[in-house]
Coordinates of C-alpha atoms in Angstrom, one line a residue:
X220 CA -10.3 -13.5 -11.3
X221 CA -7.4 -10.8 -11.3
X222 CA -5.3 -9.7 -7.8
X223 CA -4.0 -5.9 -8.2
X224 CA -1.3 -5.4 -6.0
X225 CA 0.5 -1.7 -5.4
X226 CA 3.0 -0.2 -2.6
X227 CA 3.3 3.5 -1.6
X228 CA 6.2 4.4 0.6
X229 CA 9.0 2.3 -0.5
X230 CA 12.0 4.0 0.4
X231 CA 14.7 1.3 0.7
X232 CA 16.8 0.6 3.7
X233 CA 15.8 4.5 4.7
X234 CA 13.9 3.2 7.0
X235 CA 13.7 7.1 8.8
X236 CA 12.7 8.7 5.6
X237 CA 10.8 12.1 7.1
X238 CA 9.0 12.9 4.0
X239 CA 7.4 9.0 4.5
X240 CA 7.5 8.0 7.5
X241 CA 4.6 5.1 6.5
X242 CA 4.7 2.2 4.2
X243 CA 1.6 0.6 2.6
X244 CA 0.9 -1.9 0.9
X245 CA -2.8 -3.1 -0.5
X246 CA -4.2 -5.6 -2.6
X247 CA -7.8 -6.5 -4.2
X248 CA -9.6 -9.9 -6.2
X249 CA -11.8 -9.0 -8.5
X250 CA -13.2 -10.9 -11.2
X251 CA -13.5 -9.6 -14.8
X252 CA -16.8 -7.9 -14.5
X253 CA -15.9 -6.4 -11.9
X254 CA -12.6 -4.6 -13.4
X255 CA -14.2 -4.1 -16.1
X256 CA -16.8 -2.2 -14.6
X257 CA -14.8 0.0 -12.5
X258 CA -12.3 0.6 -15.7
X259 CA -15.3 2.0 -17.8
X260 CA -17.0 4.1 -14.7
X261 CA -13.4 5.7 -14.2
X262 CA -13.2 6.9 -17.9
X263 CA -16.5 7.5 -18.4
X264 CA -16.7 10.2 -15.2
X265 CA -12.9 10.9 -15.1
X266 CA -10.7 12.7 -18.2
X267 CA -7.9 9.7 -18.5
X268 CA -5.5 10.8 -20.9
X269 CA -3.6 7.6 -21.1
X270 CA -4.4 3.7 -20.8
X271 CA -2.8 3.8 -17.8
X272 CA -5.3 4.8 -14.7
X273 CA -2.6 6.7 -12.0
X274 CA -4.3 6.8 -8.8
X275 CA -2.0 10.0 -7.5
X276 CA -3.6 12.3 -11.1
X277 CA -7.0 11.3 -9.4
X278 CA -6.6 12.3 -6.0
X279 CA -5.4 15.5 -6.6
X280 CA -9.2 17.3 -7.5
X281 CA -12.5 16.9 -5.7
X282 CA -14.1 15.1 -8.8
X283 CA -11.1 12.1 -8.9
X284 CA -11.9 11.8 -5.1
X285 CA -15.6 11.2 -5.2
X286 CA -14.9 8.8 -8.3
X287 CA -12.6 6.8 -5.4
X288 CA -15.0 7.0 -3.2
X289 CA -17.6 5.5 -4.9
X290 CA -15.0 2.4 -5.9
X291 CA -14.5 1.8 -2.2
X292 CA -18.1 2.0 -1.3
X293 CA -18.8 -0.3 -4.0
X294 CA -15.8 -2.9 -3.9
X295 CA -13.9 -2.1 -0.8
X296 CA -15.3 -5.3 0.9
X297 CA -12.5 -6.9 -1.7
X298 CA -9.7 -5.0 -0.6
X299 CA -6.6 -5.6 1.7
X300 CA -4.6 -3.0 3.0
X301 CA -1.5 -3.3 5.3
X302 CA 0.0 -0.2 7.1
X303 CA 3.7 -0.2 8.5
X304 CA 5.2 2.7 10.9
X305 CA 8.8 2.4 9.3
X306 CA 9.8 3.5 12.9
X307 CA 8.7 0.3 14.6
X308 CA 9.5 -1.5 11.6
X309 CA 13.0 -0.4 12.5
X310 CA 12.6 -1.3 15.7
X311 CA 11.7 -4.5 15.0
X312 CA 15.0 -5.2 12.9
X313 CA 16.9 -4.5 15.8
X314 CA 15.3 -6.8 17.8
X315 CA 15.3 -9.3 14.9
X316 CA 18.8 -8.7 13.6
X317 CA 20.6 -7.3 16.4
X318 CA 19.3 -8.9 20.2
X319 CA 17.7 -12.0 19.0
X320 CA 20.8 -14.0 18.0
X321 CA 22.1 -13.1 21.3
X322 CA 19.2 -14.4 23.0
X323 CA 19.5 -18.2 21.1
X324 CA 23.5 -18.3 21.3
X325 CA 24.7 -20.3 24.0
X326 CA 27.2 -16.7 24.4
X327 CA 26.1 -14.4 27.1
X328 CA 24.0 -11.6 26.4
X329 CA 25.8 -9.0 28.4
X330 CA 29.4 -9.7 27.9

C-alpha cells in the first residue's frame, strides 16, 4: 500500500497571491498493482522522457488530458482532494490570531 501526497498553490505567507488565489492539496492509497498499473499505462500511451511522471507536461495537450481522465475514472474513488480560498483562509487567521485571544482574555474586547 503507498499514499501519494502533492500541493499546488503554495505561496507562503502571500496569502493574496493574484496569480493563485487557490490552494490544493490531494492525496491517494493505492496498493502496488495498482501503481504499477497506472505507471505502465502512462508510458505506454504518453512520451515520458524522464522517470519522473510531471503532471503539469501532461495537462498541457489533449492526449496527456484523456490519459488523466481515464486514471480518475478508473481510481478516483481512491483519491482525496482538499480545496482552500486563500482569501477565507486569511480570514480565518484573523479571526484565529487576531479576535479570538480577545474573546478568551478576561481583557475587554473593545477597549
Amino acid at each position: 500500500m503507498k499514499i501519494f501526497c502533492d500541493e499546488s498553490g503554495y505561496t507562503g505567507a502571500d496569502l493574496l497571491e493574484r496569480a493563485q488565489p487557490y490552494f490544493v492539496y490531494s492525496g491517494i492509497k493505492l496498493d502496488d498493482k495498482a501503481t504499477g498499473e497506472i505507471k505502465n499505462y502512462i508510458y505506454s500511451n504518453y512520451n515520458i522522457q524522464n522517470s519522473e511522471i510531471k503532471g503539469k507536461l501532461i495537462v498541457n495537450n489533449q492526449k496527456g488530458r484523456e490519459v488523466i481522465s481515464h486514471i480518475f475514472k478508473r481510481y478516483g474513488k481512491f483519491a482525496r482532494i482538499v480545496f482552500h480560498d486563500k482569501k477565507y483562509a486569511l480570514a480565518a487567521k484573523i479571526i484565529e490570531y487576531g479576535i479570538e485571544p480577545y474573546l478568551t482574555s478576561s481583557e475587554i474586547f473593545y477597549k
